[in-house]
Amino acid sequence: MSNKNNDIRHIPGLGVISLLFFTYLYAPLVILVIFSFNETRSATIWGGFSTEWYAKVFVNDDIQRAAINSLLIAAIATVFATTIATMAALAMARGSAFRGKPAANSILMLPLMVPEIVTAVATLSFFSFLGLSLGLGNIIIAHTVFCIPFAYLPIRARLQGMDTTLEQAARDLYADRWATMRHITLPLLAPGILAGGMLAFVISIDDFIITLMVAEPGSTTLPLYIYGLVRIGITPEVNAVSSIMLGISILFVTLSYVIGQRR
Amino acid sequence: MKNAVEVIKVHKVYESTPPVVALKDISLAIKDNEFLTLLGPSGCGKTTLLRIIAGFEEATLGDLRLFGDDIAALPPEKRPVNTVFQNYSLFPHMSVAQNIAFGLQQLKQDKDQVAKTVREMLELVKLSEYGDRNPSQLSGGQQQRVALARALAPHPKVLLLDEPLSALDLKLRQAMRLELKDLQRRTGITFVFVTHDQEEALTMSDRIVVMSQGEIQQIGTPAEIYENPTNRFVADFVGESNFFIARVTKVTKSDVECQISKYMKVRSQRTSSISVNDVVTLFLRPEKISLLADPIKGSHKGIVRDIVYLGDNTDYQIELDGAIEVTARAENRSDGTPLFAIGSDVHIHFDKHALKVIRGEQ
Amino acid sequence: MIRPNTFRTVLGISPAMATIGIFMLLPILIMALYSFLEPNPYGGVRWNFTVESYVRLLFERDLDGRLVFDTTYLGIIWRSVWIGAVAVVASLLVGFPVAYYIAIQPTSRRNILILLITIPFWTNLLIRTYCWILILRDTGLINNILISSGVLEHPLTLLYTNGAIILGLIYTFIPFMVLPIYASLEKLDHRLIEAARDLYATRWQAMKQVIIPLAIPGIVAGSLLVFIPSLGAYIAPDLLGGGKKLMLGSLVQLQFSSSRNWPFGSALAIFTMAIVMVALTWYALGPGRRSDGNLH
Ligand SMILES: Nc1ncnc2c1ncn2[C@@H]1O[C@H](COP(=O)(O)OP(=O)(O)OP(=O)(O)O)[C@@H](O)[C@H]1O
Ligand SMILES: [Mg+2]
């Protein structure tokens, strides 16, 4: 079966197409990272290896402020979204079948269904309608909503893959509802919650369009800052910040994958 | 003395689409200290009945008593009943010892007491060395014993076991049968044991409940079930059987005579309410048929059509009277060869007590 | 017995329902309301009811205030739809063979390839799009290589074209195409193909008559998942199209920022959402439902 030429399912050329595809997928990212180490000011002509742009990034106050904003927003939004999503997943997977359940499921998925730009301008309208101006708070609220389904899906998947007889065994052994939740369900669900939380974090830290619309002056996040730089011109600093963000995302997603796989 | 468990007119319908009727009007009294087995084919409702007793599932109709108390409304943690699950369901994030301690801790026993009981339990199931292991580092048989120890540790009044041996290989299964039976005797706990393996049921139980399609077919000791099945399903499901549909031709004080084919009549013991011309089903275990080379009084002549070698025994398919086939089982010769070859003439004989009339024509 | 408690169940999902209800559903309703108000030239709205925003989708007012049929916005909507459609078709043409290739790999290899596809999907959209500027611009990688190797004398205009936008859209959304197709192909029993080949079907016939029909649910889902975000895309038209080649998403954004016409932006957003809802409903009633019944 593993021998390609004998594999009845194989079709010639597939391997080549796939190889090209993965090159297409990764080449731009690799190019970005390579040029972030470029010696010269030009962002696209190689002039030798240097880490000077990274050094510049780390002493740039604006970038640091933006980074702190981003991390703060992502951390808080992640905690809220993951808590809300965990409760929802437990209720949906272990709770009773009530009449509004399909509707509740659709509402949970709503942030994924509505185009992001619509969410962005709707949230902006909402805040202006209420005259709500909480600085970072506005962004945190918007991100929490948007992150809920991303946290929800891995948690729900883990719950569904979990053997329900384990919880029954706990009840059988004199653990009440809450003791079962504490000693059995939550510990076994932990990898799912962690994976969901990490995805929520990545989504929040990477979000651009919602933040762009909702952010007030002074609430600049890293993506907003990068966007501002790109609008002005292409510089190696942009490459360096972008590479750092890229690295963080890849790290988190890979970790979340590894944790989610763990049994 | 009070019964350990009383199941009274329990009816269970799963509200799936389409709804499934899993139990139909089940009534059953389980005695204290007894080893009771629920036996039946897959899907007959054994697990469902067990889960209702444990409290994981709610009966649609009917009552449930434990030593006289109505427990139908109690959640599982309030019932002094423990379960050994079919797939063991050991907590994967806890060590063997922590698994066994779990129930005791939930009952708020003090630490020393818990540690002592855990040690005793590990000893009881011969796993003293394994307390610190993770369940995933144990073999199937060891996991099974941990599940048993975990369920026994809180010393429940009733232990429910759902096909606990089905995942083990034959040798281990046979050894565990004896261990389980022994454990039950020593602890004096009422065991309700679920299986679809008739041999398991016959060797371990004080009483067997034979179920089919959500109904109880017969309740009795292993010998009663084997020797005197009340209907064809039980006779067929427990052990091997020959069935004959026959018309009653003569009824005397102690015997009945039945016509089982054009020229062949057999005698059987008379049971109640039988009259001439009734159509009945007769049943006969293969091992109760003697095979003879020469005819004797009351024997029937036949031809061996096929033989199936079983190791210690051989099954012979014998054609009688050119119409009926019966299966007879006989021990092989001491050199291991069968008594008769295919195509040879043979005479069969059986005691009239071995041939039994069971209800109906089906 | 164990009986799930409806009160606790409802309590469990209510934070999620409340958060999404208050901060997502309600805002959409408010935005719908805004679409019937007059714009405030300094941003926001004036509380006078009018359907002017919807009229503007099709007409323009000339100097005398008369309505004249105007295709500017229809043109942008049309452009968005066809650019989205091209992105879908191109993603499908590339994504299908790749999904199929992954589906026939041994399990361990499959998981790694799937991870490789999901990683870019989780990384920053802005940065991924920005990478293409490095490659496509006049002094970018492609032009540099072509010029220094002597193939070209003057740089080709690659950036700020429809092609660049489409390339960027495919690049960012193609995982959405590969993953659902892979999901439907993964379940495919390879004995079906063997059976087809056994019955004298050639490779291509087996593909056409067995594999592709089974992959239809994945293809439909993937097409929707590429189409919806393409329609509302902001970054690709903005960075790769130079902000001049507008699409629905960037048009909406523009109304809420420099154009300061929130009601019109709201109307456009509502319109975008309507297209998406129609597509989703069609999917839920048609191929989406059929796939549930068929594949098991
Ligand atoms: N949760 C459920 N929803 C719907 N039907 C169910 C459910 N659980 C069991 N059933 C059905 O109820 C009937 C009895 O099932 P049960 O599990 O009690 O059988 P069983 O005798 O234990 O079988 P086995 O020997 O295969 O374990 C079966 O027809 C089964 O399909
Ligand atoms: Mg069962």
Short mmCIF file of C-alpha atoms in Angstrom, two decimals, chain B residues 55 58 74, chain C residues 1-3:
data_model
loop_
_atom_site.label_atom_id
_atom_site.label_comp_id
_atom_site.label_asym_id
_atom_site.label_seq_id
_atom_site.Cartn_x
_atom_site.Cartn_y
_atom_site.Cartn_z
CA GLY B 55 -28.98 4.89 38.83
CA GLU B 58 -34.29 6.20 34.83
CA LEU B 74 -31.89 8.61 44.23
CA MET C 1 -30.74 8.62 38.69
CA ILE C 2 -28.66 11.02 36.65
CA ARG C 3 -30.94 13.52 35.08
#
